[in-house]
Amino acid sequence: MQIRPTTTEKIAKFIIWTISILVVLLLFFIVTFILIKGIPTLTWEFLTQNPASSGREGGILSTIVSTLLVTMVAIIVATPFGVGTAFYLTEFTHESKATRIIRFSAESLAAIPSIVYGLFGFIFFVIFLKLGWSVLSGGLTMAVMILPTIIRTSEEAILSVPAQYREVSFSLGGSKWQTITTAVLPSAFPGIATGVILGIGRCVAETAAVILTAGSSIHMPNSFFDPARTMAVHFYIMAREGISMERAYGTAALLVIIIFFINLMANMIVNRFVAKSR
Amino acid sequence: MSKPSKIIARNLNFHYGEKQAIKNLNLEISANEIFALFGPANSGTTTFFRALTRLCDLDPHTKVEGQILLDGKDIRDADVSVTELRRKIGMVFEEPTALPMSIFDNIAYGLRLSGIKDKNLLKERVETALKLTVLWEEVKDRLDTPALRLSGGQQQRLCIARTLAMSPDIIVLDRPCAALDPISTLKIEESLQLLKNQFTIIIIPHSIQQAGRISDKAGFMLYGEMIETGPTRELFTNPKDQRTNDYITGRFG
């Protein structure tokens, strides 16, 4: 029996709708669950005090600061390398064996589990470079980990800039460098920013790689060479060691809220940038 | 007395990899006239522009042999600065290529690349350029709005203005009206007539009619070869080569 095209369409529509609604519901459920469990813990004291007695008392200020520091190191290191590599691959070389190898390596790096990065960071930064468990080791490890993301997204962004923009710049006597900074970069910027923000999100949320490289010291780090405990690690320890589920949820809720705001901010930056030129 | 030749191409051969796009081209173009370089697709007209502006240098698979002289100097000599050359020879592309920035910034774009920072000078040059393309009246009150909001015809005139702002010697236009409506086309053709007093203009017309309307001299190219050049009127009324005659009368193409 033949099904009429309109019937097929109705069925397809129904399936697609159901799936989308399920996904949204699931997401909504997770977020509300965490927020409901966590928000009551989110008092002013919780946000502004350092943890005391292994996290049973006090707040999570040192973990917030640690998270920011580790993320900062990672972004500052990974952005120039990532964006630079993307520009090299797209603007400075033609397809060759070398570019294929670089691209393949970046893709492979993206698929490695974060605990492996943690192990690498531990052996290389913590032990070999004698940086110890520190903000720096954690940040550098995260930099290596988010590098592929930044390379890939930047590369896509650069490739999506119309070739005509480059030709206009060259035809008006622009040098290679001028062409990249004035014709390519402004148009690629929103895409590159998206990649960096995805990187920030991963840094904020990462546990396994950070616990092995930045350590889990609950104290406020005084320098980049001090060990630190990020929020995600704090959450993990609170829950894993049964210290306080309540405080684990509080930390988780704050994490969710922070990631939400990072994404919101990123969207706003990108939209403003696009609106100005179109 | 004939005017001195602005551009001379001698035994020019151009290869894209294995494919030869221009075969032994010889051509002379005088200053302050409109020269129409026409022919069907793949005849080598656009390629000639890319060789002339050296935009072909960006593609490593191209190979140029022979000479292109600009005011008697080979543009591929080692001491010729390619950025200077491209400032002297302004190119307008087939598709309007307004950049995603304001109208003012678009026109000032090339000037800024060349290092001009003085705001008053920029303003002056932008205004002059926009007036030359008869766009000034239409956009003078909204110079800070995005250029991409202009119509296709306005965008193309903006691109011409952007090229003119550089005060080039020569303007080369690759089918500048191919994507435009007849009214916009007319406006561009009118401004080109005014511009030829100051510039040498080479245009690849999108139609034979356009070549006939606006050019002083014309050259017909076919599959990479220059078939015939001469004053446009002669070429159109009394072509020497049968192929030119066939193309103009619409027997092929």
XYZ file of C-alpha atoms in Angstrom:
531
model
C 0.000 0.000 0.000
C 1.202 3.443 -0.839
C 1.219 6.112 1.857
C 0.176 9.521 0.631
C 2.946 12.158 0.748
C 0.854 14.361 3.030
C 0.490 11.502 5.495
C 4.238 10.842 5.438
C 4.823 14.478 6.134
C 2.443 14.430 9.097
C 4.154 11.394 10.571
C 7.608 12.886 10.054
C 6.524 16.140 11.608
C 5.090 14.323 14.603
C 8.302 12.333 15.182
C 10.556 15.370 14.824
C 8.392 17.398 17.182
C 8.295 14.655 19.783
C 12.056 14.268 19.713
C 12.685 18.013 20.013
C 10.240 18.339 22.894
C 11.818 15.375 24.688
C 15.279 16.921 24.383
C 14.114 20.298 25.627
C 12.212 18.681 28.498
C 15.214 16.631 29.526
C 17.433 19.681 29.547
C 14.842 21.681 31.403
C 14.457 18.903 33.957
C 18.186 18.669 34.667
C 18.616 22.407 35.025
C 15.568 22.883 37.263
C 16.537 19.905 39.365
C 19.969 21.356 40.038
C 18.669 24.860 40.577
C 15.918 23.747 42.983
C 18.380 21.667 44.981
C 21.153 24.261 44.833
C 19.680 27.729 44.973
C 18.680 27.576 48.677
C 22.393 27.104 49.469
C 23.415 30.083 47.341
C 23.538 32.721 50.034
C 25.773 35.774 50.076
C 27.982 34.080 52.674
C 28.283 30.976 50.521
C 29.605 33.072 47.647
C 31.919 35.340 49.622
C 33.483 33.068 52.233
C 36.266 30.564 51.854
C 35.464 26.955 52.620
C 36.194 25.781 56.166
C 36.615 22.305 57.676
C 37.045 20.528 54.313
C 34.031 22.311 52.884
C 31.542 21.399 55.563
C 31.331 25.025 56.529
C 31.988 28.389 54.955
C 31.487 29.165 51.305
C 33.154 28.494 47.978
C 34.948 31.757 47.247
C 38.376 30.162 46.801
C 36.949 27.667 44.288
C 35.296 30.469 42.293
C 38.585 32.363 42.172
C 40.484 29.188 41.263
C 38.071 28.441 38.447
C 38.518 31.939 37.055
C 42.311 31.752 37.300
C 42.632 28.336 35.664
C 40.250 29.386 32.897
C 42.119 32.631 32.385
C 45.474 30.881 31.999
C 43.957 28.386 29.577
C 42.294 31.022 27.401
C 45.270 33.365 27.354
C 47.534 30.537 26.243
C 45.181 28.658 23.920
C 43.616 31.576 22.031
C 46.733 32.890 20.274
C 47.948 29.380 19.477
C 44.548 28.183 18.321
C 43.651 31.230 16.255
C 47.194 31.401 14.911
C 47.078 27.780 13.802
C 43.694 28.352 12.172
C 45.033 31.342 10.237
C 48.105 29.391 9.230
C 45.995 26.510 7.927
C 43.590 28.716 6.002
C 45.547 31.741 4.829
C 49.220 30.885 4.743
C 49.385 27.439 3.224
C 47.772 25.563 0.437
C 46.372 22.103 1.010
C 49.325 19.804 1.477
C 50.429 16.790 3.423
C 51.504 19.062 6.287
C 48.118 20.767 6.631
C 46.355 17.421 6.525
C 48.588 16.138 9.306
C 47.953 19.220 11.446
C 44.217 18.985 10.888
C 44.154 15.267 11.619
C 46.146 15.825 14.806
C 43.767 18.557 15.946
C 40.775 16.324 15.316
C 42.361 13.436 17.171
C 43.225 15.703 20.094
C 39.577 16.711 20.324
C 38.496 13.119 20.796
C 40.881 12.200 23.622
C 39.161 11.765 27.007
C 39.913 14.553 29.450
C 41.409 12.181 32.036
C 44.162 11.431 29.519
C 44.909 15.134 29.265
C 44.989 15.149 33.045
C 47.542 12.382 33.069
C 49.604 14.123 30.416
C 49.439 17.403 32.334
C 50.427 15.636 35.521
C 53.454 13.990 33.959
C 54.537 16.921 31.802
C 53.641 20.133 33.648
C 53.423 18.956 37.250
C 56.389 16.579 37.344
C 58.636 17.168 34.330
C 58.439 20.965 34.291
C 58.293 20.931 38.106
C 55.306 23.278 38.200
C 53.696 21.118 40.841
C 49.956 20.999 41.400
C 49.181 24.578 40.531
C 46.901 27.017 38.787
C 49.529 27.187 36.044
C 49.699 23.402 35.504
C 45.904 23.208 35.472
C 45.562 26.164 33.125
C 48.204 24.884 30.711
C 46.643 21.434 30.643
C 43.254 22.963 29.904
C 44.875 25.095 27.209
C 46.107 21.957 25.438
C 42.689 20.406 25.837
C 40.675 23.275 24.368
C 43.177 23.992 21.601
C 41.489 21.684 19.044
C 38.100 23.288 19.688
C 39.486 26.755 19.111
C 41.404 25.670 16.014
C 38.397 23.988 14.428
C 35.861 26.717 15.134
C 38.279 29.473 14.101
C 39.131 27.624 10.932
C 35.464 27.268 10.018
C 34.912 30.930 10.774
C 37.833 32.022 8.607
C 36.812 29.744 5.750
C 33.301 31.163 5.784
C 34.594 34.667 5.055
C 33.854 35.243 1.359
C 36.951 35.087 -0.863
C 35.843 38.381 -2.427
C 36.638 40.265 0.772
C 40.243 39.174 0.454
C 40.336 40.096 -3.225
C 38.973 43.561 -2.480
C 41.713 44.140 0.029
C 44.442 42.824 -2.270
C 43.098 44.735 -5.254
C 43.287 47.973 -3.270
C 46.932 47.357 -2.512
C 46.502 45.646 0.827
C 49.299 43.413 2.079
C 48.677 39.886 3.280
C 48.711 41.026 6.887
C 46.403 43.988 6.233
C 44.044 41.697 4.384
C 43.875 39.309 7.304
C 43.423 41.970 9.966
C 41.029 44.264 8.114
C 39.085 42.041 5.727
C 39.119 38.538 7.219
C 39.345 38.941 10.980
C 36.343 41.265 11.467
C 34.074 38.874 9.593
C 35.520 35.800 11.244
C 35.452 37.335 14.705
C 32.019 36.103 15.859
C 32.933 32.545 14.894
C 36.327 32.749 16.574
C 34.712 34.211 19.695
C 32.268 31.311 19.744
C 35.171 28.870 19.736
C 36.903 30.678 22.584
C 33.689 30.740 24.584
C 33.156 27.028 24.054
C 36.676 26.684 25.416
C 35.806 28.757 28.474
C 32.796 26.549 29.060
C 34.930 23.431 28.945
C 37.475 24.919 31.367
C 34.815 25.913 33.849
C 33.208 22.497 33.700
C 36.286 20.265 33.592
C 37.015 18.011 36.545
C 39.225 15.066 35.686
C 42.026 16.962 33.969
C 42.080 19.713 36.569
C 42.107 17.524 39.659
C 45.271 15.819 38.405
C 47.083 19.038 37.523
C 45.817 21.881 39.722
C 45.245 19.631 42.691
C 42.393 19.950 45.128
C 43.677 22.363 47.732
C 40.774 24.121 49.314
C 42.775 27.232 50.143
C 42.684 30.462 48.229
C 45.572 30.411 45.706
C 47.917 33.346 46.213
C 49.817 32.930 42.971
C 49.749 30.950 39.750
C 52.133 28.477 41.378
C 49.758 27.613 44.192
C 47.548 24.539 44.049
C 43.883 25.233 43.583
C 40.466 23.616 43.595
C 38.031 24.660 40.884
C 34.287 24.658 41.398
C 33.781 21.514 39.360
C 36.432 19.701 41.418
C 34.909 21.025 44.632
C 31.528 19.762 43.564
C 33.002 16.375 42.740
C 34.755 16.066 46.100
C 31.755 17.271 48.072
C 29.551 14.656 46.434
C 32.075 11.826 46.070
C 33.294 11.943 49.633
C 29.838 12.538 51.022
C 30.896 15.733 52.750
C 27.813 17.713 51.927
C 25.342 17.053 49.123
C 23.695 20.343 49.873
C 26.917 22.249 49.222
C 27.633 20.137 46.164
C 24.307 21.206 44.709
C 24.962 24.817 45.623
C 28.243 24.708 43.721
C 26.602 22.928 40.801
C 23.827 25.500 40.645
C 26.369 28.316 40.527
C 28.275 26.468 37.774
C 25.109 26.144 35.720
C 24.283 29.816 36.244
C 27.809 30.910 35.285
C 27.801 28.816 32.116
C 24.379 30.201 31.263
C 25.685 33.751 31.587
C 28.833 33.022 29.592
C 26.674 31.797 26.730
C 24.319 34.737 27.035
C 27.190 37.186 27.017
C 28.785 35.458 24.042
C 25.551 35.688 22.109
C 25.237 39.342 22.906
C 28.785 40.123 21.792
C 28.335 38.236 18.567
C 24.942 39.786 17.825
C 26.140 43.294 18.450
C 29.111 42.713 16.244
C 27.008 41.356 13.408
C 24.352 44.048 13.768
C 26.925 46.789 13.404
C 28.058 45.619 9.989
C 24.795 44.480 8.423
C 48.571 62.567 -33.252
C 47.935 59.386 -31.389
C 48.114 59.318 -27.630
C 50.961 57.370 -26.008
C 50.084 53.839 -25.018
C 49.273 53.430 -21.360
C 49.320 49.678 -21.378
C 51.120 47.399 -23.782
C 50.900 43.622 -23.631
C 53.527 41.761 -25.612
C 53.406 38.058 -26.412
C 51.491 37.410 -23.232
C 50.850 33.791 -22.345
C 48.957 32.723 -19.266
C 48.588 29.234 -17.844
C 46.358 27.881 -15.101
C 48.204 24.668 -14.396
C 47.954 22.694 -17.626
C 45.373 24.932 -19.209
C 46.447 27.893 -21.300
C 44.047 30.763 -20.755
C 45.765 33.448 -22.820
C 47.650 32.697 -26.018
C 50.252 35.110 -27.323
C 48.267 38.239 -26.613
C 49.381 41.583 -28.037
C 47.466 44.678 -27.064
C 47.906 48.438 -26.746
C 45.606 50.641 -24.725
C 45.878 54.436 -24.741
C 45.290 56.771 -21.834
C 41.943 58.459 -21.228
C 39.789 56.195 -23.249
C 37.392 53.407 -22.569
C 38.594 50.112 -23.911
C 36.143 47.241 -24.046
C 37.603 43.760 -23.885
C 34.878 41.385 -24.902
C 34.326 37.793 -25.789
C 32.387 34.732 -24.663
C 33.050 32.914 -21.408
C 36.530 31.357 -21.101
C 37.912 33.732 -23.702
C 40.600 35.010 -21.322
C 39.257 38.501 -20.621
C 39.039 38.143 -16.852
C 42.363 36.329 -16.872
C 43.935 39.333 -18.578
C 42.700 41.523 -15.707
C 44.151 39.153 -13.173
C 47.492 39.262 -14.939
C 47.334 43.046 -15.226
C 46.574 43.555 -11.530
C 48.822 40.646 -10.586
C 46.002 39.214 -8.510
C 46.990 35.985 -10.240
C 50.115 35.972 -8.058
C 47.886 34.804 -5.211
C 47.295 31.521 -6.993
C 50.504 29.449 -7.160
C 49.159 27.383 -10.053
C 49.320 30.265 -12.509
C 52.183 31.003 -14.859
C 52.665 34.214 -16.829
C 55.043 34.649 -19.766
C 55.665 37.682 -21.917
C 55.374 41.322 -20.966
C 52.796 43.730 -19.691
C 54.100 47.287 -19.781
C 52.510 50.072 -17.778
C 53.866 53.447 -18.939
C 56.703 51.530 -20.516
C 57.683 49.571 -17.412
C 57.155 45.837 -17.055
C 54.754 45.273 -14.167
C 56.488 42.036 -13.298
C 59.940 43.541 -12.891
C 61.543 42.714 -9.577
C 61.619 46.363 -8.454
C 57.881 46.898 -9.017
C 55.936 46.958 -5.783
C 52.835 44.872 -6.241
C 50.872 46.936 -3.719
C 51.798 50.138 -5.554
C 50.794 48.523 -8.830
C 47.397 47.541 -7.481
C 46.844 51.052 -6.189
C 47.577 52.332 -9.681
C 45.287 49.815 -11.339
C 41.962 49.733 -9.541
C 39.816 46.690 -10.118
C 36.045 46.422 -9.860
C 34.643 42.920 -9.702
C 31.613 41.389 -11.343
C 29.728 40.862 -8.098
C 29.339 43.999 -6.018
C 31.708 43.379 -3.130
C 30.769 45.852 -0.430
C 32.539 44.912 2.776
C 30.497 44.423 5.954
C 31.186 47.892 7.307
C 29.741 51.380 6.920
C 29.522 53.198 3.598
C 32.209 55.621 4.713
C 34.532 52.871 5.918
C 34.113 51.014 2.652
C 35.294 53.978 0.588
C 38.015 54.834 3.089
C 39.122 51.203 3.266
C 41.830 51.321 0.612
C 42.976 54.777 1.706
C 43.468 53.512 5.234
C 45.372 50.504 3.918
C 47.732 52.914 2.213
C 48.349 54.606 5.546
C 46.142 57.706 5.348
C 44.866 58.509 8.827
C 43.986 62.200 8.604
C 40.220 62.376 9.134
C 39.615 65.481 7.067
C 41.573 64.124 4.151
C 39.629 60.860 4.351
C 36.324 62.737 4.405
C 37.348 64.805 1.426
C 38.479 61.802 -0.610
C 35.359 59.807 0.269
C 33.110 62.667 -0.780
C 34.945 63.212 -4.064
C 34.821 59.518 -4.883
C 31.117 59.272 -4.122
C 30.397 62.330 -6.255
C 32.303 60.837 -9.184
C 30.007 57.819 -9.149
C 26.899 59.964 -8.638
C 26.216 58.190 -5.371
C 26.827 61.152 -3.073
C 23.300 62.567 -3.180
C 21.825 59.164 -2.402
C 23.992 58.344 0.610
C 25.382 61.602 2.027
C 23.052 61.499 5.031
C 23.786 57.927 5.972
C 27.485 57.416 5.479
C 27.710 55.562 8.780
C 25.104 52.950 7.909
C 26.179 49.474 6.739
C 27.016 49.378 3.042
C 25.343 45.988 2.720
C 21.976 47.709 3.107
C 22.428 49.503 -0.217
C 20.816 48.115 -3.356
C 22.919 46.039 -5.749
C 23.386 48.953 -8.126
C 24.344 51.301 -5.331
C 26.766 48.713 -3.957
C 28.464 48.425 -7.326
C 28.805 52.201 -7.594
C 30.180 52.134 -4.066
C 32.782 49.618 -5.208
C 33.702 51.845 -8.141
C 33.927 54.807 -5.760
C 36.143 52.757 -3.458
C 38.477 52.127 -6.369
C 38.385 55.775 -7.489
C 39.184 57.002 -3.990
C 42.656 55.536 -4.445
C 43.210 57.915 -7.408
C 44.349 55.112 -9.683
C 45.669 55.673 -13.206
C 43.630 52.886 -14.630
C 40.315 51.355 -13.699
C 39.546 47.847 -14.819
C 35.974 46.673 -14.520
C 35.011 43.031 -14.916
C 31.381 42.876 -16.077
C 30.418 45.514 -13.514
C 26.784 45.534 -14.576
C 26.204 41.819 -15.012
C 24.181 41.576 -11.810
C 22.413 44.911 -12.164
C 19.145 46.193 -13.553
C 19.090 48.444 -16.667
C 18.643 51.695 -14.717
C 21.629 51.013 -12.469
C 23.590 49.951 -15.527
C 22.773 53.245 -17.207
C 23.939 55.207 -14.168
C 27.230 53.359 -14.104
C 27.772 53.825 -17.812
C 27.092 57.536 -17.465
C 29.603 57.924 -14.696
C 32.197 55.968 -16.699
C 31.835 58.472 -19.532
C 32.638 61.274 -17.110
C 35.529 59.360 -15.595
C 37.452 58.710 -18.776
C 38.753 62.279 -18.755
C 40.724 61.455 -15.656
C 41.345 57.742 -15.922
C 42.078 55.035 -18.404
C 39.217 52.590 -18.304
C 39.231 48.975 -19.400
C 35.943 47.199 -19.147
C 34.809 43.684 -19.796
C 31.232 44.408 -20.829
C 28.533 41.916 -19.950
C 26.966 42.346 -23.364
C 28.054 43.309 -26.862
C 25.566 46.169 -26.715
C 27.330 47.624 -23.715
C 30.666 47.443 -25.508
C 29.112 49.334 -28.402
C 27.494 51.955 -26.186
C 30.377 53.008 -24.029
C 33.752 52.136 -25.480
C 36.105 54.094 -27.714
C 38.146 51.105 -28.670
C 37.462 47.433 -28.341
C 39.180 44.092 -28.558
C 37.497 40.783 -29.272
C 38.929 37.714 -27.572
C 38.096 34.121 -28.247
C 39.476 31.089 -26.406
C 42.492 32.979 -25.135
C 43.384 34.665 -28.402
C 42.977 38.294 -29.344
C 41.091 38.097 -32.598
C 40.829 41.755 -33.455
C 41.230 45.201 -31.925
C 40.315 48.632 -33.188
C 38.092 51.651 -32.714
C 34.730 50.367 -31.500
C 32.748 51.840 -34.370
C 34.980 50.233 -36.988
C 35.056 46.944 -35.198
C 31.293 46.874 -34.991
C 30.441 48.120 -38.449
C 33.251 46.600 -40.410
C 34.986 43.748 -38.595
C 37.979 42.375 -40.406
C 37.746 38.877 -38.990
C 34.864 36.570 -39.777
C 34.729 35.344 -36.168
C 34.306 38.903 -34.865
C 31.541 39.433 -37.350
C 29.826 36.216 -36.316
C 30.021 37.055 -32.644
C 28.788 40.622 -33.010
C 25.915 39.670 -35.245
C 24.895 36.959 -32.814
C 25.654 34.028 -35.061
C 27.292 32.358 -32.078
C 27.874 33.121 -28.441
